[in-house]
Short mmCIF file of C-alpha atoms in Angstrom, two decimals:
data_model
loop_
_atom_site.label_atom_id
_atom_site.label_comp_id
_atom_site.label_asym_id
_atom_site.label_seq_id
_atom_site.Cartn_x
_atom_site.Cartn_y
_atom_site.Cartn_z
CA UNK A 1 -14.70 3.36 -24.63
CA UNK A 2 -14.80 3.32 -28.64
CA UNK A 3 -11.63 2.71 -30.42
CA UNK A 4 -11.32 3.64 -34.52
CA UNK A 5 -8.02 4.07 -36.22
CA UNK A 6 -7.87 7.82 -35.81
CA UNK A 7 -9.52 8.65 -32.38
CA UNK A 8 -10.55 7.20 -28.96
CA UNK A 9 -14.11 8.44 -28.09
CA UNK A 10 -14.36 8.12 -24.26
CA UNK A 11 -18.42 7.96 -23.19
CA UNK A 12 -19.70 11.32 -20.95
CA UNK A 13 -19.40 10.19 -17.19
CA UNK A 14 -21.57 11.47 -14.46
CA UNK A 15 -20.81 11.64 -10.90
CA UNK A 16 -23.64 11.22 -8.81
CA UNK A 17 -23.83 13.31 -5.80
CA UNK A 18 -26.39 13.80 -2.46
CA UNK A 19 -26.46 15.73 0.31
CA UNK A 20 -25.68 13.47 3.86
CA UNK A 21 -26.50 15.65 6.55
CA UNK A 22 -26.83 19.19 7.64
CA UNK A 23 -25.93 20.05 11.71
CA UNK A 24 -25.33 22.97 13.24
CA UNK A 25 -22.47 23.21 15.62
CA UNK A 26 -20.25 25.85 17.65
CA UNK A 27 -17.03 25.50 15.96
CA UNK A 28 -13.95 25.96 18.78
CA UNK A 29 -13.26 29.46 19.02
CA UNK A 30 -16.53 30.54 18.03
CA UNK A 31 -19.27 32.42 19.82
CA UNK A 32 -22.11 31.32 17.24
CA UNK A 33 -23.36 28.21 15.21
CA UNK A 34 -22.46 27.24 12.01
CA UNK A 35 -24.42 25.02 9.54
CA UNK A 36 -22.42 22.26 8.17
CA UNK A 37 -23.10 20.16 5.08
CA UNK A 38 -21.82 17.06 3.89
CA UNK A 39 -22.28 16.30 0.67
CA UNK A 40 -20.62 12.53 -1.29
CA UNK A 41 -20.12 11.97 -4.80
CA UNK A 42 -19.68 9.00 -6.46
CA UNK A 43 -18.10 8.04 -9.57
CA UNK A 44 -16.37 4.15 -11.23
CA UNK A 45 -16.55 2.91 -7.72
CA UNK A 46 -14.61 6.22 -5.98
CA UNK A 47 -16.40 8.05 -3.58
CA UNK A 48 -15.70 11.30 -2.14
CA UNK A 49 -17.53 13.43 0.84
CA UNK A 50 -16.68 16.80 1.10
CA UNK A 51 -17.73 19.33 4.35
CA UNK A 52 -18.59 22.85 3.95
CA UNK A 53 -16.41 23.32 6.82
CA UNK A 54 -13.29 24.86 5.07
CA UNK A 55 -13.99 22.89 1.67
CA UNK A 56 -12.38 19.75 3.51
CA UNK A 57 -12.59 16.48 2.25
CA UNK A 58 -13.61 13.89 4.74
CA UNK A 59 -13.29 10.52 2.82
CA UNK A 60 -11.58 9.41 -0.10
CA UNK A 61 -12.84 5.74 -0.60
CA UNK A 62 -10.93 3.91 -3.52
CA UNK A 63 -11.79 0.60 -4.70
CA UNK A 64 -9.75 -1.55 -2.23
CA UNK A 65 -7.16 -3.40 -5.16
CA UNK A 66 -5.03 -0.72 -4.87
CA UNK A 67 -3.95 -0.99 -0.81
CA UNK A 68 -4.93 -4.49 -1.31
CA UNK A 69 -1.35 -4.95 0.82
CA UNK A 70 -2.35 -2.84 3.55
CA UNK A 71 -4.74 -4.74 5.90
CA UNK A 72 -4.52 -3.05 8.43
CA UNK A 73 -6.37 -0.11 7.25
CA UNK A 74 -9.08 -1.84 5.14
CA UNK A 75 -12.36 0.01 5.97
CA UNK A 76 -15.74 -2.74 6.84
CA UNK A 77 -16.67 -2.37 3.60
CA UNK A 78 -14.88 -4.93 1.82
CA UNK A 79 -14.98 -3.24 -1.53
CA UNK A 80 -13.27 0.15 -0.86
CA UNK A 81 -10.62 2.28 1.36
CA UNK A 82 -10.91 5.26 2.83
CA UNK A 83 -7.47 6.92 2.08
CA UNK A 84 -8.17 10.19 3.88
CA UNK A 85 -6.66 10.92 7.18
CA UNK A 86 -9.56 12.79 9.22
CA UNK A 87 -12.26 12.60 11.61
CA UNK A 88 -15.42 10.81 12.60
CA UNK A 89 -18.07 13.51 11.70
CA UNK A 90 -17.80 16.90 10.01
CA UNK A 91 -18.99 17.87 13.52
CA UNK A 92 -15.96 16.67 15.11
CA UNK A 93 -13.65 18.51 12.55
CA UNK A 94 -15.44 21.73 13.30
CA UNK A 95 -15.53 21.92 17.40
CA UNK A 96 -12.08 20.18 17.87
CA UNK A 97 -11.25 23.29 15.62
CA UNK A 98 -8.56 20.91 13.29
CA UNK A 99 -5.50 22.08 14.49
CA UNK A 100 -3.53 20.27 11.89
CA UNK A 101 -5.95 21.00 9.24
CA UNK A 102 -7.21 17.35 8.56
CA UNK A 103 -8.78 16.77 4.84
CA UNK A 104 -8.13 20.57 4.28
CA UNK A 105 -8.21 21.99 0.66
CA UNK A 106 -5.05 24.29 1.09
CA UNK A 107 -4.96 27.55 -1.50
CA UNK A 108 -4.83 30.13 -2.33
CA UNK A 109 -1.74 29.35 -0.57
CA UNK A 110 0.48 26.36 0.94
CA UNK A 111 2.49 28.32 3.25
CA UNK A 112 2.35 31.17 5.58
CA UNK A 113 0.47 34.63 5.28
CA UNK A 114 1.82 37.42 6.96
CA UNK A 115 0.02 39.07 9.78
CA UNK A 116 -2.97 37.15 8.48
CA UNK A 117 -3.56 39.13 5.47
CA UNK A 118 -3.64 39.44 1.61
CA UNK A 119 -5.25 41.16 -1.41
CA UNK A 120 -6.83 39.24 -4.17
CA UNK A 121 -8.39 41.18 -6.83
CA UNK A 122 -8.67 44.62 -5.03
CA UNK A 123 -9.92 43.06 -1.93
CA UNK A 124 -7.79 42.87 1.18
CA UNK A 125 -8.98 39.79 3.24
CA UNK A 126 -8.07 39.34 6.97
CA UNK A 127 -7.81 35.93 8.33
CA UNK A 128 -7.86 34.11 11.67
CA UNK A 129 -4.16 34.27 13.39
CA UNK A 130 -3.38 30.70 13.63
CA UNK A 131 0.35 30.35 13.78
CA UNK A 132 1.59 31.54 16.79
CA UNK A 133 -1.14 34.67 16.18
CA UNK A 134 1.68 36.12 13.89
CA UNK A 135 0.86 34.75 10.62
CA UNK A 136 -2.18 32.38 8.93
CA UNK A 137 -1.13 29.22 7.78
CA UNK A 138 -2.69 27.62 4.49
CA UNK A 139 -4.65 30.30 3.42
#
């Protein structure tokens, strides 16, 4: 960072990101495979992996001075914490079909759709009955 007495010019940062695995799986509930990708990005010592599996986000690792007062948790890695409450493998997310929607991106909305459907620009979209097959829950 560049200080002068009338701005602060902040240098361009760029994540870097790579693809960690593709695997097809049968997702619970499902008759046919899905392809899942897993894909990190890494930026000032925080890294994030994402899923393709309902835009989740699997790990959240922070640079470990910030829960330095929670040992318990402390990942192997000495330098960093994964603060993401999840599972194992993007494959494990997808078959045990997350029930309580672990490392979900919630929208286009945080609360309950009725009878599983909505309209967003013109189009009406129909989703999966997944509270008590009445309504879908975090759209």
């Amino acid at each position: 960072m560049v200080e002068d007495s009338h701005r602060t010019i902040m240098p361009l940062a760029v994540a870097v990101v790579k693809e960690l695995a593709a695997v097809d799986v049968v997702p619970k509930n499902e008759l046919d495979s899905v392809r899942l990708r897993s894909f990190e990005m890494s930026l000032n010592g925080v890294t994030v992996e994402l899923c393709s599996w309902g835009a989740s986000i699997r790990r959240l690792m922070v640079p470990n001075y910030a829960l330095s007062s929670y040992n318990d948790i402390r990942s192997a890695d000495a330098d960093t914490d994964n603060i993401v409450l999840g599972y194992d493998s993007a494959a494990d997310m997808a078959t045990s079909g997350n029930p309580a929607f672990l490392g979900a991106v919630v929208g286009p909305v945080a609360n309950r759709i009725a009878n599983g459907t909505f309209v967003l620009n013109d189009a009406t979209y129909h989703l999966p009955l997944n509270d008590n097959e009445m309504h879908h829950l975090h759209g």
